[in-house]
Each structure stands twice: as structure tokens, then as C-alpha cells.
Amino acid sequence: MAAEEQKKKPIVIITIGMAGAGKSTFVNRISSHLGSQNKPPYVLNLDPAVAATAFESNIDIRDTVNYHEVMKQYNLGPNGGILTALNLFTTKFDQVLDLVEKRADTVDYVILDTPGQIEIFTWSASGAIITDAMASSFPAVVAYVIDTPRTMAPATFMSNMLYACSILYKTKLPFILVFNKTDVQPHGFAVEWMQDFEAFQTALASHRDTNDEDGEPTYMNSLMNSMSLVLDEFYKNLKAVGVSSVTGDGIMEFFEAVDASREEYERDYLPELERARAARDKSLQDIKDESMVRLTRDLAVDKQLNPVLNETWEKGDDDVDEDEEDNIIDGSESHWTGEYIDLTRQKGHRDDTSWPRPA
Ligand SMILES: Nc1nc2c(ncn2[C@@H]2O[C@H](COP(=O)(O)OP(=O)(O)OP(=O)(O)O)[C@@H](O)[C@H]2O)c(=O)[nH]1
């Protein structure tokens, strides 16, 4: 087949955002939009703790890792449980990639919904592994979902933008700021603040608590003024769209931004990736290995703390290498068989151990 006749690879939309920003509602909206265009996407739910998703996912972390069991076995709270569940899932991510590759000829979009607690995905080894694995196999874009009504205070806006900035520089992927909930609050103020830092500084000055009792700008005020100049450069590197995941407003603009991001990925990200690959074929593997070591270290904190468990883990380690069982399923193709990732690796042993909490 001639190169130009070949189907384009699907583009991966990695949906990230603060808790409650509307990620799941947004994923549901863009999925149903694509469905209505006869282009159903391939959807991955990476939030192990979500009770129910409005959208149908092809791969659902909840089919692979039992989040409640993770909390129980590892004696963790909700956030530790989510992180550990994501770590466990990531150890099987090669299977996820295989499933996505199999569908690459028939889908145009792959959508990832990430855990509600943003830092669990953005600042964990597993989040980095998943992002890198996806982005080195397919064109990828980050959709950073923002709760527009709750970002109207200049300080909140600035914090949100700094967070977005950190993700942009960490992933280096094309980046779309998705100002969600525009049915409640239009995002015009945000666009103005991004295009004109003086408008932001004026808004900041008129906001209460920006001056101290002597009438001088507070430290925070001065800091934010300076940061707005720094962020000016950052704003040039991204696209911003306003959407309502409830009404569907702005979804077309979002997909225009996604299409533009594919070009950006091919123009900027891909050559850089290929250069890096050519220069350090081996070192790429080293990075993956190193990330895997960090991941394993995360999972094995208990082991270091508890010598009794140490022995059982040592035994279990042999099983791990040989134990190449398939845990990831495409829920849209097969029925869930009930085989979660084995959490304790102590097959046949009923575990009454009190698992130590990671440091
Ligand atoms: N008015 C309005 N409400 C929205 C919109 N998008 C989401 N919501 C509401 O915002 C709340 C949070 O939405 P979710 O989709 O659960 O947000 P999330 O980011 O996935 O939440 P976590 O996974 O808990 O972090 C829900 O009550 C949604 O109905 C929107 O565009 N407009």
C-alpha cells in the first residue's frame, strides 16, 4: 500500500485535570461525540477508584486490579490504594499496548481517563511510564481539563496554570487547555489573562487581600505579578478551548485543536523522539528499566520494612518472572473472568498478615 494511502495512526488523548474538573464527564462527551460521527474511540479508564463511569471503556483498570483489595492487603488509605493499583496495572502495560495496537487500524482516537487525584498520575513513575509508552507508539496530546467557574480568582488561575506548565515541560507533548463547564462560566476571562498579562495583573490588583496594611502589594501579589510574565512564554506553547461537557458546546473546537496537535506531534515531538532513539537506543531501555526499578521499589517498600514478608516476597519473586499471565482484558471483546493481579504473590496461602504502611 502506498504510504499516503496508509491509515493514520490513532491519536491518543490523555485526559488530566484536578479532582472534580470534569474529566470523566468530558471523556464521556468526546466519546459520544465521536460515536455519533461513526468514529467510536478506544477508551481506557485508568481510575481504579471510580464507582461508575458514564462512558463505556474498552480497557478498565478495575477489571485488572481490585482497588479495595489493594487497600486492604497493603493497609493503605484511598490515595495510596489508587497509586499502588496504578503501579500494579503499569507492570502489565505492555499488554495494554498490544491491545491498542491491534485496534490501531480501526480507530482514530484513543482516550485515557486518569485518576481523580491529579498528582497520582502526573508525579508517579507509573504515570510517566504510561505516558511515555503511549507517546512513543502513537501521536499523543494532553487534554488538561480545568474547572472554569472555580478558576476565576487570579491566584487559583495562576496555580492551575503553573500545574499545567509543569505537566507540559514534563511530558513535552502537545497540550490543550480545556476550559470546562462554560455553560456555568464562559472562559473569555481566562483567554484574556493568557493573551494580555496586564489584564491579569489588573485583575490581581483589584482582587481583595492583594495589599498589606501599609497599602503595599503582598508577597503573594508580587510573586504572582512576576509569574504572570514567566507564564506568558508558556501560553505561547499551547492551545486553549472552552467546552461544556454537559451541553457539548466547544467540542468541535476541541477536536480541531486535537488535529492541530497531531501535526505538532509529528513536527516537534516525533523528530525529537527519533533523534533521541537514534542517539541512545540502549539508553532508552535503561530508562525504562530504571523506571521499572523505581516502580518495583514503590511496590516493595513493605518488603524492606518487614523481614517476615521479605521471605515470602523473595519466594514470590521467582513466580513473578515466570508468571506471564494475561491480566488485561478488552472489556468490549471478552467477558471478565475474575482473575485480578495477584496482590500477595502467596498463592495457596491465606494471608492474615498485617501489611505495613509504606514510608
Ligand atoms: N455544569 C457543568 N457541570 C459539569 C461539566 N462537566 C462536569 N460537570 C460536573 O462536575 C462534577 C465533576 O465531574 P466529573 O466528570 O466527575 O469530574 P472528574 O474530574 O472526573 O472527577 P474526579 O474523577 O473525581 O476527579 C460532576 O458533578 C459533573 O456533573 C460541565 O461542562 N458543566
Short mmCIF file of C-alpha atoms and ligand atoms in Angstrom, two decimals:
data_model
loop_
_atom_site.label_atom_id
_atom_site.label_comp_id
_atom_site.label_asym_id
_atom_site.label_seq_id
_atom_site.Cartn_x
_atom_site.Cartn_y
_atom_site.Cartn_z
CA MET A 1 0.00 0.00 0.00
CA ALA A 2 1.37 3.46 -0.86
CA ALA A 3 2.47 5.46 2.15
CA GLU A 4 -0.16 8.15 1.56
CA GLU A 5 -2.92 5.52 1.44
CA GLN A 6 -1.95 4.09 4.79
CA LYS A 7 -4.34 4.86 7.59
CA LYS A 8 -3.02 7.40 10.05
CA LYS A 9 -2.21 6.06 13.47
CA PRO A 10 -4.86 6.86 16.08
CA ILE A 11 -4.12 9.86 18.24
CA VAL A 12 -4.03 9.33 21.99
CA ILE A 13 -5.84 11.93 24.10
CA ILE A 14 -4.51 11.83 27.67
CA THR A 15 -7.12 13.49 29.88
CA ILE A 16 -5.66 15.05 33.01
CA GLY A 17 -7.16 17.51 35.48
CA MET A 18 -7.74 18.38 39.12
CA ALA A 19 -10.32 16.37 41.06
CA GLY A 20 -13.82 17.38 40.04
CA ALA A 21 -12.71 19.37 36.97
CA GLY A 22 -14.99 17.18 34.89
CA LYS A 23 -12.58 14.70 33.28
CA SER A 24 -14.96 11.77 33.25
CA THR A 25 -17.86 13.87 32.01
CA PHE A 26 -15.56 15.28 29.34
CA VAL A 27 -14.37 11.81 28.28
CA ASN A 28 -17.97 10.73 28.09
CA ARG A 29 -18.85 13.76 25.96
CA ILE A 30 -16.00 13.39 23.48
CA SER A 31 -16.58 9.63 23.25
CA SER A 32 -20.25 10.05 22.45
CA HIS A 33 -19.41 12.85 20.01
CA LEU A 34 -17.05 10.51 18.16
CA GLY A 35 -19.61 7.72 18.37
CA SER A 36 -22.18 9.97 16.74
CA GLN A 37 -19.66 10.63 13.94
CA ASN A 38 -19.30 6.91 13.41
CA LYS A 39 -15.78 7.01 14.79
CA PRO A 40 -16.07 5.28 18.17
CA PRO A 41 -12.84 5.77 20.12
CA TYR A 42 -10.86 3.21 22.07
CA VAL A 43 -11.28 4.21 25.70
CA LEU A 44 -9.09 3.35 28.69
CA ASN A 45 -10.20 4.03 32.23
CA LEU A 46 -7.16 4.35 34.50
CA ASP A 47 -9.06 5.41 37.61
CA PRO A 48 -9.27 2.33 39.85
CA ALA A 49 -11.42 4.10 42.44
CA VAL A 50 -14.19 5.45 40.28
CA ALA A 51 -17.52 3.94 41.30
CA ALA A 52 -19.10 4.12 37.85
CA THR A 53 -18.11 5.70 34.57
CA ALA A 54 -20.68 7.29 32.30
CA PHE A 55 -18.68 6.11 29.30
CA GLU A 56 -18.00 2.57 28.17
CA SER A 57 -14.33 1.76 28.35
CA ASN A 58 -12.56 -0.88 26.30
CA ILE A 59 -9.88 -1.35 28.92
CA ASP A 60 -10.74 -0.65 32.51
CA ILE A 61 -8.13 -0.78 35.27
CA ARG A 62 -10.91 -2.01 37.58
CA ASP A 63 -11.05 -5.25 35.60
CA THR A 64 -7.39 -5.88 36.36
CA VAL A 65 -6.78 -4.55 39.84
CA ASN A 66 -9.16 -4.79 42.74
CA TYR A 67 -8.65 -1.39 44.36
CA HIS A 68 -10.46 -2.27 47.59
CA GLU A 69 -8.39 -5.41 47.94
CA VAL A 70 -5.21 -3.36 47.37
CA MET A 71 -6.16 -1.02 50.20
CA LYS A 72 -6.92 -3.97 52.45
CA GLN A 73 -3.83 -6.04 51.63
CA TYR A 74 -1.40 -3.13 51.80
CA ASN A 75 -3.19 -1.39 54.64
CA LEU A 76 -3.44 1.81 52.62
CA GLY A 77 -5.73 4.80 52.52
CA PRO A 78 -7.60 5.82 49.36
CA ASN A 79 -4.76 7.71 47.65
CA GLY A 80 -2.09 5.13 48.47
CA GLY A 81 -4.51 2.50 47.19
CA ILE A 82 -5.01 4.31 43.89
CA LEU A 83 -1.26 4.78 43.40
CA THR A 84 -0.48 1.15 44.19
CA ALA A 85 -3.30 -0.05 41.94
CA LEU A 86 -1.90 2.09 39.12
CA ASN A 87 1.61 0.74 39.77
CA LEU A 88 0.33 -2.84 39.58
CA PHE A 89 -1.56 -2.09 36.37
CA THR A 90 1.54 -0.49 34.84
CA THR A 91 3.51 -3.69 35.29
CA LYS A 92 1.14 -5.14 32.67
CA PHE A 93 1.10 -2.12 30.38
CA ASP A 94 2.79 -3.99 27.52
CA GLN A 95 -0.45 -5.98 27.26
CA VAL A 96 -2.42 -2.75 27.06
CA LEU A 97 -0.21 -1.52 24.23
CA ASP A 98 -0.70 -4.82 22.38
CA LEU A 99 -4.47 -4.47 22.63
CA VAL A 100 -4.37 -0.88 21.42
CA GLU A 101 -2.01 -1.81 18.56
CA LYS A 102 -4.48 -4.49 17.47
CA ARG A 103 -7.19 -1.88 17.12
CA ALA A 104 -4.99 0.80 15.57
CA ASP A 105 -6.29 0.13 12.07
CA THR A 106 -9.90 0.59 13.02
CA VAL A 107 -9.91 3.52 15.46
CA ASP A 108 -8.89 7.14 15.02
CA TYR A 109 -8.81 8.14 18.67
CA VAL A 110 -7.63 6.50 21.87
CA ILE A 111 -8.83 8.25 25.03
CA LEU A 112 -7.34 7.88 28.51
CA ASP A 113 -9.21 8.94 31.62
CA THR A 114 -6.81 9.34 34.54
CA PRO A 115 -7.32 9.12 38.33
CA GLY A 116 -9.16 11.94 40.07
CA GLN A 117 -6.16 12.88 42.19
CA ILE A 118 -4.03 14.52 39.52
CA GLU A 119 -0.65 14.03 41.18
CA ILE A 120 -1.12 10.26 41.28
CA PHE A 121 -0.80 10.23 37.51
CA THR A 122 1.39 13.25 36.84
CA TRP A 123 4.06 12.70 39.50
CA SER A 124 4.29 8.93 39.71
CA ALA A 125 6.66 6.58 37.93
CA SER A 126 3.68 4.67 36.55
CA GLY A 127 2.08 7.83 35.09
CA ALA A 128 5.37 8.61 33.34
CA ILE A 129 5.70 5.05 32.04
CA ILE A 130 2.15 5.03 30.68
CA THR A 131 2.54 8.45 29.04
CA ASP A 132 5.92 7.64 27.50
CA ALA A 133 4.79 4.22 26.31
CA MET A 134 1.74 5.68 24.63
CA ALA A 135 3.52 8.68 23.15
CA SER A 136 6.35 6.64 21.70
CA SER A 137 3.89 4.33 19.93
CA PHE A 138 1.20 6.81 18.83
CA PRO A 139 0.72 10.53 18.31
CA ALA A 140 -0.41 11.87 21.68
CA VAL A 141 -1.82 15.03 23.17
CA VAL A 142 -2.53 16.08 26.75
CA ALA A 143 -6.03 17.48 27.36
CA TYR A 144 -5.73 19.41 30.61
CA VAL A 145 -9.28 19.85 31.92
CA ILE A 146 -9.91 22.96 34.04
CA ASP A 147 -12.94 23.76 36.17
CA THR A 148 -13.57 27.23 34.70
CA PRO A 149 -16.01 28.55 37.33
CA ARG A 150 -13.56 27.59 40.08
CA THR A 151 -10.54 29.20 38.47
CA MET A 152 -11.80 32.76 38.31
CA ALA A 153 -9.75 34.00 41.24
CA PRO A 154 -6.36 35.14 39.89
CA ALA A 155 -4.45 33.10 42.48
CA THR A 156 -6.36 29.90 41.62
CA PHE A 157 -5.91 30.58 37.93
CA MET A 158 -2.19 31.05 38.41
CA SER A 159 -1.85 27.84 40.45
CA ASN A 160 -3.72 25.89 37.80
CA MET A 161 -1.54 27.32 35.03
CA LEU A 162 1.65 26.55 36.94
CA TYR A 163 0.49 22.98 37.35
CA ALA A 164 -0.31 22.78 33.65
CA CYS A 165 3.10 24.26 32.89
CA SER A 166 4.84 21.60 34.96
CA ILE A 167 2.99 18.84 33.09
CA LEU A 168 3.81 20.40 29.73
CA TYR A 169 7.50 20.53 30.48
CA LYS A 170 7.46 17.05 31.98
CA THR A 171 5.67 15.33 29.10
CA LYS A 172 6.81 17.71 26.30
CA LEU A 173 3.67 16.64 24.45
CA PRO A 174 1.25 18.89 22.55
CA PHE A 175 -1.02 20.41 25.15
CA ILE A 176 -4.61 21.64 25.10
CA LEU A 177 -6.08 23.64 27.95
CA VAL A 178 -9.72 22.56 28.11
CA PHE A 179 -11.72 25.18 29.99
CA ASN A 180 -14.67 23.04 31.00
CA LYS A 181 -18.11 24.00 32.35
CA THR A 182 -18.50 27.02 30.09
CA ASP A 183 -22.27 26.58 30.45
CA VAL A 184 -21.75 27.89 34.00
CA GLN A 185 -18.90 30.34 33.34
CA PRO A 186 -17.62 31.37 29.89
CA HIS A 187 -13.84 31.13 29.61
CA GLY A 188 -13.29 34.56 27.97
CA PHE A 189 -11.63 35.97 31.10
CA ALA A 190 -9.04 33.17 31.02
CA VAL A 191 -8.20 33.74 27.36
CA GLU A 192 -7.82 37.45 28.06
CA TRP A 193 -5.50 36.79 31.00
CA MET A 194 -3.42 34.44 28.86
CA GLN A 195 -3.13 36.86 25.97
CA ASP A 196 -2.59 40.01 27.98
CA PHE A 197 -0.60 39.75 31.19
CA GLU A 198 -1.50 43.35 32.05
CA ALA A 199 -5.17 42.32 32.13
CA PHE A 200 -4.22 39.57 34.56
CA GLN A 201 -2.23 41.99 36.70
CA THR A 202 -5.15 44.42 36.74
CA ALA A 203 -7.47 41.62 37.88
CA LEU A 204 -4.92 40.67 40.51
CA ALA A 205 -4.65 44.23 41.80
CA SER A 206 -8.41 44.59 42.06
CA HIS A 207 -8.76 41.33 43.97
CA ARG A 208 -9.05 41.65 47.73
CA ASP A 209 -6.15 40.73 50.03
CA THR A 210 -3.56 41.80 47.50
CA ASN A 211 -2.20 44.69 49.58
CA ASP A 212 -0.89 44.61 53.13
CA GLU A 213 -1.99 47.03 55.86
CA ASP A 214 0.51 49.65 54.59
CA GLY A 215 -1.09 49.51 51.17
CA GLU A 216 1.94 47.73 49.67
CA PRO A 217 1.43 44.69 47.43
CA THR A 218 1.67 41.47 49.47
CA TYR A 219 4.44 38.99 48.80
CA MET A 220 1.96 36.70 47.02
CA ASN A 221 0.76 39.56 44.89
CA SER A 222 4.29 40.48 43.79
CA LEU A 223 5.12 36.85 43.18
CA MET A 224 2.06 36.35 41.01
CA ASN A 225 2.82 39.51 39.07
CA SER A 226 6.27 38.17 38.24
CA MET A 227 4.92 34.71 37.49
CA SER A 228 2.45 36.13 35.00
CA LEU A 229 5.43 37.40 32.97
CA VAL A 230 7.10 33.99 33.14
CA LEU A 231 3.93 32.19 32.11
CA ASP A 232 3.49 34.49 29.13
CA GLU A 233 6.09 32.39 27.31
CA PHE A 234 4.36 29.16 28.36
CA TYR A 235 0.98 30.30 26.99
CA LYS A 236 2.51 30.60 23.52
CA ASN A 237 3.09 26.83 23.50
CA LEU A 238 -0.46 25.74 24.00
CA LYS A 239 -3.96 25.86 22.70
CA ALA A 240 -6.97 26.78 24.78
CA VAL A 241 -10.57 25.82 24.11
CA GLY A 242 -13.73 26.37 26.10
CA VAL A 243 -16.14 23.44 26.33
CA SER A 244 -19.19 22.37 28.19
CA SER A 245 -19.12 18.65 28.75
CA VAL A 246 -22.78 18.89 29.70
CA THR A 247 -24.13 20.72 26.63
CA GLY A 248 -21.43 19.70 24.16
CA ASP A 249 -20.53 23.28 23.40
CA GLY A 250 -16.99 23.73 22.06
CA ILE A 251 -16.39 20.04 21.34
CA MET A 252 -15.80 20.71 17.63
CA GLU A 253 -13.15 23.30 18.55
CA PHE A 254 -11.58 20.77 20.85
CA PHE A 255 -11.22 18.25 18.01
CA GLU A 256 -9.78 20.96 15.74
CA ALA A 257 -7.16 21.53 18.43
CA VAL A 258 -6.54 17.76 18.61
CA ASP A 259 -5.99 17.61 14.84
CA ALA A 260 -3.57 20.53 15.05
CA SER A 261 -1.82 18.72 17.88
CA ARG A 262 -1.24 15.69 15.66
CA GLU A 263 0.70 17.96 13.30
CA GLU A 264 2.56 19.46 16.21
CA TYR A 265 3.42 15.99 17.49
CA GLU A 266 4.72 14.97 14.06
CA ARG A 267 6.57 18.24 13.56
CA ASP A 268 8.11 18.74 17.01
CA TYR A 269 7.78 15.71 19.21
CA LEU A 270 8.41 12.87 16.75
CA PRO A 271 11.69 14.11 15.23
CA GLU A 272 12.94 14.76 18.74
CA LEU A 273 11.88 11.26 19.73
CA GLU A 274 13.58 9.72 16.73
CA ARG A 275 16.74 11.72 17.32
CA ALA A 276 16.78 10.58 20.89
CA ARG A 277 16.12 7.00 19.80
CA ALA A 278 18.94 7.01 17.27
CA ALA A 279 21.35 8.59 19.72
CA ARG A 280 20.56 6.29 22.59
CA ASP A 281 18.80 3.13 21.57
CA LYS A 282 20.17 1.36 24.51
CA SER A 283 19.75 4.15 26.97
CA LEU A 284 16.02 4.21 26.21
CA GLN A 285 15.84 0.69 27.51
CA ASP A 286 17.91 1.74 30.50
CA ILE A 287 15.41 4.49 31.29
CA LYS A 288 12.54 2.03 31.10
CA ASP A 289 14.45 -0.39 33.31
CA GLU A 290 15.24 2.38 35.75
CA SER A 291 11.59 3.44 35.86
CA MET A 292 10.62 -0.15 36.40
CA VAL A 293 13.13 -0.39 39.23
CA ARG A 294 11.61 2.72 40.81
CA LEU A 295 8.18 1.24 40.35
CA THR A 296 9.25 -2.04 41.87
CA ARG A 297 10.82 -0.07 44.71
CA ASP A 298 7.48 1.69 45.29
CA LEU A 299 5.77 -1.67 45.44
CA ALA A 300 8.41 -3.21 47.65
CA VAL A 301 8.62 -0.65 50.41
CA ASP A 302 6.71 -3.07 52.58
CA LYS A 303 9.25 -5.72 51.88
CA GLN A 304 12.12 -3.63 53.23
CA LEU A 305 10.22 -2.80 56.37
CA ASN A 306 9.05 -6.25 57.25
CA PRO A 307 11.54 -9.13 57.32
CA VAL A 308 8.78 -11.77 57.59
CA LEU A 309 7.21 -10.57 54.39
CA ASN A 310 10.68 -10.30 52.95
CA GLU A 311 10.97 -14.07 52.82
CA THR A 312 7.62 -14.62 51.19
CA TRP A 313 8.32 -11.91 48.61
CA GLU A 314 11.70 -13.43 47.85
CA LYS A 315 9.95 -16.71 47.09
CA GLY A 316 7.29 -14.93 45.15
CA ASP A 317 9.82 -13.08 43.03
CA ASP A 318 10.62 -16.26 41.14
CA ASP A 319 6.96 -16.64 40.34
CA VAL A 320 6.79 -13.11 39.05
CA ASP A 321 9.33 -13.63 36.33
CA GLU A 322 7.82 -16.87 35.17
CA ASP A 323 4.31 -15.73 35.77
CA GLU A 324 3.50 -14.04 32.50
CA GLU A 325 -0.24 -14.34 32.90
CA ASP A 326 -2.56 -12.09 30.94
CA ASN A 327 -4.41 -9.75 33.25
CA ILE A 328 -5.51 -7.01 30.90
CA ILE A 329 -8.71 -7.55 29.02
CA ASP A 330 -10.55 -5.61 26.40
CA GLY A 331 -13.93 -5.43 28.10
CA SER A 332 -15.60 -4.69 24.79
CA GLU A 333 -14.41 -8.03 23.39
CA SER A 334 -14.30 -10.51 26.22
CA HIS A 335 -16.07 -11.24 29.46
CA TRP A 336 -14.24 -10.62 32.69
CA THR A 337 -13.00 -13.93 34.03
CA GLY A 338 -12.39 -12.73 37.58
CA GLU A 339 -8.58 -13.04 37.57
CA TYR A 340 -7.22 -9.90 39.21
CA ILE A 341 -3.50 -9.29 39.51
CA ASP A 342 -2.32 -11.45 42.39
CA LEU A 343 -1.56 -8.92 45.10
CA THR A 344 0.22 -11.03 47.65
CA ARG A 345 2.04 -13.42 45.35
CA GLN A 346 1.47 -16.06 48.01
CA LYS A 347 -0.66 -18.46 46.10
CA GLY A 348 -2.49 -21.03 48.19
CA HIS A 349 -1.63 -19.14 51.37
CA ARG A 350 -4.45 -17.40 53.19
CA ASP A 351 -2.96 -14.13 54.27
CA ASP A 352 -3.63 -12.86 57.78
CA THR A 353 -0.56 -10.66 57.76
CA SER A 354 -0.88 -7.07 58.78
CA TRP A 355 0.75 -5.26 55.85
CA PRO A 356 2.97 -2.37 56.86
CA ARG A 357 2.18 1.06 55.53
CA PRO A 358 4.77 2.37 53.01
CA ALA A 359 7.09 5.03 54.41
N1 LIG B 1 -22.31 22.47 34.63
C1 LIG B 1 -21.38 21.59 34.29
N2 LIG B 1 -21.02 20.61 35.14
C2 LIG B 1 -20.08 19.73 34.76
C3 LIG B 1 -19.45 19.80 33.49
N3 LIG B 1 -18.55 18.80 33.43
C4 LIG B 1 -18.62 18.13 34.58
N4 LIG B 1 -19.53 18.68 35.39
C5 LIG B 1 -19.90 18.26 36.75
O1 LIG B 1 -18.72 18.35 37.56
C6 LIG B 1 -18.73 17.29 38.52
C7 LIG B 1 -17.43 16.52 38.42
O2 LIG B 1 -17.42 15.88 37.17
P1 LIG B 1 -16.56 14.56 36.92
O3 LIG B 1 -16.67 14.26 35.48
O4 LIG B 1 -16.91 13.50 37.88
O5 LIG B 1 -15.13 15.12 37.26
P2 LIG B 1 -13.77 14.32 37.36
O6 LIG B 1 -12.69 15.31 37.08
O7 LIG B 1 -13.80 13.11 36.53
O8 LIG B 1 -13.84 13.95 38.87
P3 LIG B 1 -12.81 13.01 39.68
O9 LIG B 1 -12.60 11.76 38.87
O10 LIG B 1 -13.49 12.78 40.98
O11 LIG B 1 -11.60 13.83 39.81
C8 LIG B 1 -19.96 16.45 38.23
O12 LIG B 1 -20.98 16.86 39.10
C9 LIG B 1 -20.31 16.81 36.80
O13 LIG B 1 -21.69 16.69 36.53
C10 LIG B 1 -19.85 20.85 32.61
O14 LIG B 1 -19.37 21.02 31.50
N5 LIG B 1 -20.82 21.70 33.06
#
